[in-house]
CSV table of C-alpha atoms in Angstrom, one decimal:
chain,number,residue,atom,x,y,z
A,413,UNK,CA,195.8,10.0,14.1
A,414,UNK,CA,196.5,13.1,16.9
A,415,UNK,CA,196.1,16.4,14.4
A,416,UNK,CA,196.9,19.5,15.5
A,417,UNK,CA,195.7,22.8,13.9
A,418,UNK,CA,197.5,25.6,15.4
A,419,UNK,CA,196.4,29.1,14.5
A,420,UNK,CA,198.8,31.6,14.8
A,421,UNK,CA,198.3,35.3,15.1
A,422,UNK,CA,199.9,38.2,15.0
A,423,UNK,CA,198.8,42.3,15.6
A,424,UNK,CA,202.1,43.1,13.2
A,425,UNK,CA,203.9,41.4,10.6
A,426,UNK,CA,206.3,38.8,11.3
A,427,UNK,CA,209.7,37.0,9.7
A,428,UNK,CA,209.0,33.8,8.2
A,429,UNK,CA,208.2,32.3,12.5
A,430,UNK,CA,205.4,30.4,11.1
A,431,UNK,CA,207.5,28.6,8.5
A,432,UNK,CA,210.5,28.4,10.7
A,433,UNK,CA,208.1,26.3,13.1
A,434,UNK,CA,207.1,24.1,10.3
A,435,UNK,CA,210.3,23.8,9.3
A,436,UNK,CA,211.9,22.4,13.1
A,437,UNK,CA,208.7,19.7,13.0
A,438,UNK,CA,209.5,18.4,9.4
A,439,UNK,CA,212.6,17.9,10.8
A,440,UNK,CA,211.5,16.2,13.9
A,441,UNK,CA,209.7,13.6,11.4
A,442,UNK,CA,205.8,14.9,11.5
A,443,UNK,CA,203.9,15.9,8.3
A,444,UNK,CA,203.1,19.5,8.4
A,445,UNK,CA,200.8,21.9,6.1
A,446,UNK,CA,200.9,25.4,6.5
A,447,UNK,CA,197.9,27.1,5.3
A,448,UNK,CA,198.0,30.8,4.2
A,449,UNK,CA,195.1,32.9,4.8
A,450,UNK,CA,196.7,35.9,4.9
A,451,UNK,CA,196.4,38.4,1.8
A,452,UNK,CA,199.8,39.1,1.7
A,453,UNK,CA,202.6,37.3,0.0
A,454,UNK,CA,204.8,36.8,2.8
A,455,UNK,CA,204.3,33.1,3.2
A,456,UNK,CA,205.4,32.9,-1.0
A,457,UNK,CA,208.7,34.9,-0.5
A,458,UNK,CA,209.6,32.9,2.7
A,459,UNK,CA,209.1,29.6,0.9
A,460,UNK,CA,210.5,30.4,-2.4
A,461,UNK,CA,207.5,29.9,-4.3
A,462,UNK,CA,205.5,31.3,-7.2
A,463,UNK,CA,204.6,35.2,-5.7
A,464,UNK,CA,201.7,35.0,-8.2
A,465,UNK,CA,200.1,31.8,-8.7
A,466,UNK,CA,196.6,31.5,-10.3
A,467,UNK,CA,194.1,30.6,-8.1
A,468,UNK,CA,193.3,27.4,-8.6
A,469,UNK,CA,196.9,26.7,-7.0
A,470,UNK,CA,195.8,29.0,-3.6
A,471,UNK,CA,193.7,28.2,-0.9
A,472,UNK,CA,191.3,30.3,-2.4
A,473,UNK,CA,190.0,27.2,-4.4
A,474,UNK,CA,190.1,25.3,-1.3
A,475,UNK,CA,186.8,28.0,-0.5
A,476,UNK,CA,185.1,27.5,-3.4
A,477,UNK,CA,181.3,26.3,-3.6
A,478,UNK,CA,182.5,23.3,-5.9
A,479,UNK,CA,185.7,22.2,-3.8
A,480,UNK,CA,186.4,19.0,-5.0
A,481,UNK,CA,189.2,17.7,-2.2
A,482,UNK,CA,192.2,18.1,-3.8
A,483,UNK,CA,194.0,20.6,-1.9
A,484,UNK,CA,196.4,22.5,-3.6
A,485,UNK,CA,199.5,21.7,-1.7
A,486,UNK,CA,203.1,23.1,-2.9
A,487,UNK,CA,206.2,21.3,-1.7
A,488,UNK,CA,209.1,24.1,-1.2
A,489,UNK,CA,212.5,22.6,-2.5
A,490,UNK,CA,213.5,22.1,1.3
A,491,UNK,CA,210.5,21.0,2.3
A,492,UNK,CA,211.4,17.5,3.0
A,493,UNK,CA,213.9,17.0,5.5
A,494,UNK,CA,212.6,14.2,7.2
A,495,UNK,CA,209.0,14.7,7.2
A,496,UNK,CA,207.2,16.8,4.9
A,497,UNK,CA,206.2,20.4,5.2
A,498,UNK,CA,203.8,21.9,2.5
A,499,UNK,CA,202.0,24.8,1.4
A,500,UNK,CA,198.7,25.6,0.7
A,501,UNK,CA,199.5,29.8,-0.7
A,502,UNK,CA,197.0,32.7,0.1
A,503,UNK,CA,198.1,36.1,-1.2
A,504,UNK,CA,196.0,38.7,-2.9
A,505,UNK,CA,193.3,36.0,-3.8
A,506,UNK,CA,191.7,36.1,-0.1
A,507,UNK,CA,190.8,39.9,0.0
A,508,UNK,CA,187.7,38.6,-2.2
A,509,UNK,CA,187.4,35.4,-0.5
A,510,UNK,CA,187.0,37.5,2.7
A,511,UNK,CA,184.4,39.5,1.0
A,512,UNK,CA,182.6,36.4,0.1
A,513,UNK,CA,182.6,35.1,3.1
A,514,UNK,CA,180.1,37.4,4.0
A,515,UNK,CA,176.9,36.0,2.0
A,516,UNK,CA,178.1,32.5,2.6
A,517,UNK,CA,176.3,29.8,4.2
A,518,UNK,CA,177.4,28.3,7.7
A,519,UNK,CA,180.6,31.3,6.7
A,520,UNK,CA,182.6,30.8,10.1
A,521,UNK,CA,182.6,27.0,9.1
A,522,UNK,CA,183.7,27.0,5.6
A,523,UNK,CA,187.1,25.2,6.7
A,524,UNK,CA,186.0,23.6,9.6
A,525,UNK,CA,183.7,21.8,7.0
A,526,UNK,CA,186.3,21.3,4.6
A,527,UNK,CA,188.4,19.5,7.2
A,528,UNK,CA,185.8,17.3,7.9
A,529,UNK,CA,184.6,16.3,4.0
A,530,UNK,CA,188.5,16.3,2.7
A,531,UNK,CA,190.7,15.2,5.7
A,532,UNK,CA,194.2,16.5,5.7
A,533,UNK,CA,196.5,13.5,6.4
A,534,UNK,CA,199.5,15.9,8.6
A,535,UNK,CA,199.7,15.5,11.6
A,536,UNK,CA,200.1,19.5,12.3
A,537,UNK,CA,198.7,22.2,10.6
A,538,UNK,CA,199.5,25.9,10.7
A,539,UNK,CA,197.1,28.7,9.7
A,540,UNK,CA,198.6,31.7,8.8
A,541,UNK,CA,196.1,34.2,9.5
A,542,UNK,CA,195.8,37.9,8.6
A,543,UNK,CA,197.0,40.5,11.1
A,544,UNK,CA,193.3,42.1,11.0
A,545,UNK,CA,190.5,40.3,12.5
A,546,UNK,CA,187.5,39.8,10.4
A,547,UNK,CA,185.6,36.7,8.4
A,548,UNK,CA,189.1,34.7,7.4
A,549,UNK,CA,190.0,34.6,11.3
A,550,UNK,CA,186.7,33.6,12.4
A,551,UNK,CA,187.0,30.6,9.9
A,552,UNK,CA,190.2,30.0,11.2
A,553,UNK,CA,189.1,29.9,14.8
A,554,UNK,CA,186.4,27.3,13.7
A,555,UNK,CA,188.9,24.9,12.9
A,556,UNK,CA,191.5,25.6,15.5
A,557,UNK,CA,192.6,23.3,17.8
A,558,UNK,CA,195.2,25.5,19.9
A,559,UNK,CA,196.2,29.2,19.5
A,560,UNK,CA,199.8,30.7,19.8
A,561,UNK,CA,199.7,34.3,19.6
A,562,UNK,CA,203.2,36.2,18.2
A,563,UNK,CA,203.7,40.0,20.0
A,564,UNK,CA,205.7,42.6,19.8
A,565,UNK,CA,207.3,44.5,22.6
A,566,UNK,CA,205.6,47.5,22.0
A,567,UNK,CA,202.8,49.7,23.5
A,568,UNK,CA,200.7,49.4,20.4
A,569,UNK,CA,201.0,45.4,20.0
A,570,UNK,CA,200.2,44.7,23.6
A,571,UNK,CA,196.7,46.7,23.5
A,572,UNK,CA,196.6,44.9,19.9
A,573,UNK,CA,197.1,41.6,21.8
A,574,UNK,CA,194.8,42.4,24.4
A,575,UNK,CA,191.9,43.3,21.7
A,576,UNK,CA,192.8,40.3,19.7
A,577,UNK,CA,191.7,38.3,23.4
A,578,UNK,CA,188.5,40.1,23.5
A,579,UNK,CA,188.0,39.2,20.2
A,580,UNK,CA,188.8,35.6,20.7
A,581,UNK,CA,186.3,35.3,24.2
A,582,UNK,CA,183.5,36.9,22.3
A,583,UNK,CA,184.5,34.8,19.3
A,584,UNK,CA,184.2,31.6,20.6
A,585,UNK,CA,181.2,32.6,22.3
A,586,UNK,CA,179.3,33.4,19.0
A,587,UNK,CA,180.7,30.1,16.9
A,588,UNK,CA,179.7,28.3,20.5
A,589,UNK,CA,183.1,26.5,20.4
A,590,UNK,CA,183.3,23.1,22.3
A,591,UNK,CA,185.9,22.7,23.3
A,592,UNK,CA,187.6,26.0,23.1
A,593,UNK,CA,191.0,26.3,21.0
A,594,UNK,CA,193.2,25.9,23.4
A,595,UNK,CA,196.1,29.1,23.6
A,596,UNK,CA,199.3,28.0,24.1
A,597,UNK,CA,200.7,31.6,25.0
A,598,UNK,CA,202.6,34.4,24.2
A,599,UNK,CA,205.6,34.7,22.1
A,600,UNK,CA,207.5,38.1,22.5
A,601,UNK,CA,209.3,38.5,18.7
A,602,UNK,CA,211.4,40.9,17.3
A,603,UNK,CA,213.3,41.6,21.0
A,604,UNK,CA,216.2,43.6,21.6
A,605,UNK,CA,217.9,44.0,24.6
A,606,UNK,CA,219.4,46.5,23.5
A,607,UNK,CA,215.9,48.6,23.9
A,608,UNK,CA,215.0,49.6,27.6
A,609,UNK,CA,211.3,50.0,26.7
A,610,UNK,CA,211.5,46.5,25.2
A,611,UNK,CA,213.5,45.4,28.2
A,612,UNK,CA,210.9,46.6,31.0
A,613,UNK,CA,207.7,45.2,28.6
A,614,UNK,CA,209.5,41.7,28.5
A,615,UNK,CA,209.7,41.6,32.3
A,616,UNK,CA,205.9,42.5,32.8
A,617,UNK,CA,204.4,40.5,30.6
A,618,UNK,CA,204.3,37.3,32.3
A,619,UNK,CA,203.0,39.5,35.2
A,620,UNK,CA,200.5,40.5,32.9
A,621,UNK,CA,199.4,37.5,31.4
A,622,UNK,CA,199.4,35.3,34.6
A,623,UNK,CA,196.0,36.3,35.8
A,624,UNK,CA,194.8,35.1,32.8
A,625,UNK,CA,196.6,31.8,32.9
A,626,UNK,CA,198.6,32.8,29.9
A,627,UNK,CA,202.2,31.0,29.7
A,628,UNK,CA,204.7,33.7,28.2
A,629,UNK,CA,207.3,31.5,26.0
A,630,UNK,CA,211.1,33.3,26.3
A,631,UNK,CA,211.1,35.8,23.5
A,632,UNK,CA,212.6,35.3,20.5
A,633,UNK,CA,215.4,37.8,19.5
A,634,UNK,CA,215.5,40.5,16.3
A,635,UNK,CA,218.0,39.5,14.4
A,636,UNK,CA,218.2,40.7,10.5
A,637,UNK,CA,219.3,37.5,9.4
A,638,UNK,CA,215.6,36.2,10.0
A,639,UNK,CA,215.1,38.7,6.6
A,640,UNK,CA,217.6,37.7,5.2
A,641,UNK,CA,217.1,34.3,5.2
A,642,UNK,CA,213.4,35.0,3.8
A,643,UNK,CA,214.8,37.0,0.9
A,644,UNK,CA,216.2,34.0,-0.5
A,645,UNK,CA,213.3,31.7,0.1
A,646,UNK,CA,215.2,29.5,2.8
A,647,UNK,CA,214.4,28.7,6.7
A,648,UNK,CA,217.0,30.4,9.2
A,649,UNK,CA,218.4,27.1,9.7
A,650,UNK,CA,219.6,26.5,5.9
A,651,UNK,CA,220.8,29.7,5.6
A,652,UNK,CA,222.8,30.0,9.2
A,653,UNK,CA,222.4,26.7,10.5
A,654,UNK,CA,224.0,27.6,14.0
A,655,UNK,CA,222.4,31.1,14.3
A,656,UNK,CA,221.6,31.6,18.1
A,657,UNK,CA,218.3,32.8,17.2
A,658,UNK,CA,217.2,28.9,16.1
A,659,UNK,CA,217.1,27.7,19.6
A,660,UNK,CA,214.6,30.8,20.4
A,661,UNK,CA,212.0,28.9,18.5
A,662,UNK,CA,212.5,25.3,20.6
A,663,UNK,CA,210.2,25.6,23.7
A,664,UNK,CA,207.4,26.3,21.2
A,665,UNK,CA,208.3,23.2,19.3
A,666,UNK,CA,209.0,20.9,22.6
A,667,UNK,CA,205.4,21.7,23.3
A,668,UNK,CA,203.8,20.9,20.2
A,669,UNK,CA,205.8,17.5,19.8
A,670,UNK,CA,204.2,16.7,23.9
A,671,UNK,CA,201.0,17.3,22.6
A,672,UNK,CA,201.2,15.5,19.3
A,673,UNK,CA,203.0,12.8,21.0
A,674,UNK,CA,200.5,12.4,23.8
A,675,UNK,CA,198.5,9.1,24.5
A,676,UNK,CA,200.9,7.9,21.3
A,677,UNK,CA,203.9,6.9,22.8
A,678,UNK,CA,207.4,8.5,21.8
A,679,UNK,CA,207.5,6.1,18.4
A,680,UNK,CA,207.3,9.2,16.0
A,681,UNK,CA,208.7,12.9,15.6
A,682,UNK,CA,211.5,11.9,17.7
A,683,UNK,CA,214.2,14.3,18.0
C-alpha cells in the first residue's frame, strides 16, 4: 500500500485546515489519521473531542519507552463519511514529551521508528505540528514523506516561512534524509482581498518562491465561518456545506489523491 505522511506547518495558528483536508479525503474514500503533535488543543475543539483526555488516550503514549502498538486512535462522530478519518490527540501532554525528547535515544527517529515497528494501515497521514520549531518537528520531519507549508499574508509569516526553509535544508541535512520530504508548496490562508498589503503579498509570492521551485497553491480566503464551524466541533462542509471557501481547499486535495493514486490505477479514492 502507497502511504502518504504529510507534515504540515504553520508560523501562526490556523482554523481547523488540517482537519478540513482530512475531512475532503475521507470523503474521497482513503483512510486518513491525523496525528497531533502540537501542544495546543486546537485539533480537540475542531474535532469535537475530549479537550482533556488522559494520556494514555494522546499521542504522548505513542512516545513512550514501552509503546506497545496500539495507537490511540479517536473516531470524531463525522469521521466516517466514506472512508475513515481518525485522531491520534496531542495537547498539553507534548510540552514534556518535547522535553524528553532531549535525552532520548535515536530522538529525531522516535516516530519514524514507531512507523516502522507498528504500521499505520491509512493510506494518508497528517502531522499536525507545533508552530515552533524544535524536537517534535524534527521527529516529524523524520517520518515525512511530503511537506505542505500553510502562510499568512503577512510581513512577519513570510520571514517566518523563509526561517522555517532554512530550518528544513539544514534539517534534513543533520537527520541525513534520503530521499528528502518532498514540499508540495505554499498555501496563502486567512486572505482578504479586501487588504491591499495582503493583495500585493499574494501577487509576489509565487515570484518569490519560483526560484526555489516552490508551487504557490491559490490562497485560501478568511472567512469567520471557518471559526465558527470549529466552535462546534464540525468540518466547514457539515456546517455550511456550499460555503465558497470549501473549493479553496481542492487543488491541495487533487494533488494528494495523484500521488496516492499513482502507479495504482484510479480503483480507489475516486471522487
Amino acid at each position: 500500500m502507497k502511504q502518504v505522511v504529510l507534515w504540515i506547518g504553520a508560523n501562526a495558528g490556523g482554523v481547523s485546515k488540517t482537519t478540513l483536508i482530512g475531512y475532503k479525503m475521507a470523503k474521497r474514500g482513503f483512510n486518513v489519521a491525523l496525528l497531533d503533535l502540537d501542544t495546543n488543543v486546537s485539533m480537540s475543539q475542531f474535532c469535537g473531542l475530549d479537550k482533556d483526555p488522559p494520556l494514555e488516550q494522546t499521542i504522548a503514549a505513542v512516545f513512550s519507552e514501552d509503546f506497545d502498538g496500539n495507537w490511540p486512535l479517536l473516531m470524531p462522530e463525522w469521521g466516517k463519511p466514506k472512508g475513515k478519518l481518525q485522531i491520534c490527540l496531542g495537547g498539553p501532554v507534548m510540552i514534556q514529551v518535547g522535553s524528553d525528547l532531549a535525552v532520548r535515544n535515536r530522538r529525531e527517529y522516535v516516530l519514524a521508528d514507531r512507523f516502522e515497528d507498528f504500521p499505520l494501515p491509512h493510506q494518508l497521514v497528517i502531522l499536525d505540528c507545533p508552530a515552533t520549531l524544535g524536537n517534535l518537528n524534527d521527529v516529524a520531519l523524520a517520518v515525512a514523506t511530503h511537506m505542505l507549508i500553510l502562510v499568512e499574508l503577512s510581513p512577519k509569516s513570510l520571514t517566518g516561512a523563509n526561517v522555517l526553509l532554512s530550518w528544513y535544508r539544514g534539517a534534513c541535512k543533520k537527520l541525513r534524509l534520503n530521499p528528502q520530504p518532498q514540499i508540495l508548496g505554499f498555501v496563502p490562508t486567512k486572505y482578504d482581498s479586501g487588504e491591499a498589503a495582503q493583495r500585493d503579498l499574494l501577487g509576489q509570492l509565487p515570484e518569490m518562491l519560483s526560484p526555489l521551485k516552490i508551487k504557490c497553491y491559490p490562497h485560501v480566503r478568511y472567512s469567520c465561518e471557518f471559526s465558527n464551524a470549529s466552535g462546534k466541533g464540525i468540518p466547514l462542509h457539515l456546517h455550511r456545506s456550499t460555503h465558497k471557501a470549501i473549493k479553496d481547499l481542492h487543488p491541495i486535495c487533487q494533488e494528494l489523491l495523484a500521488i496516492l493514486q499513482e502507479d495504482k490505477g484510479d480503483n480507489q479514492g475516486t471522487k
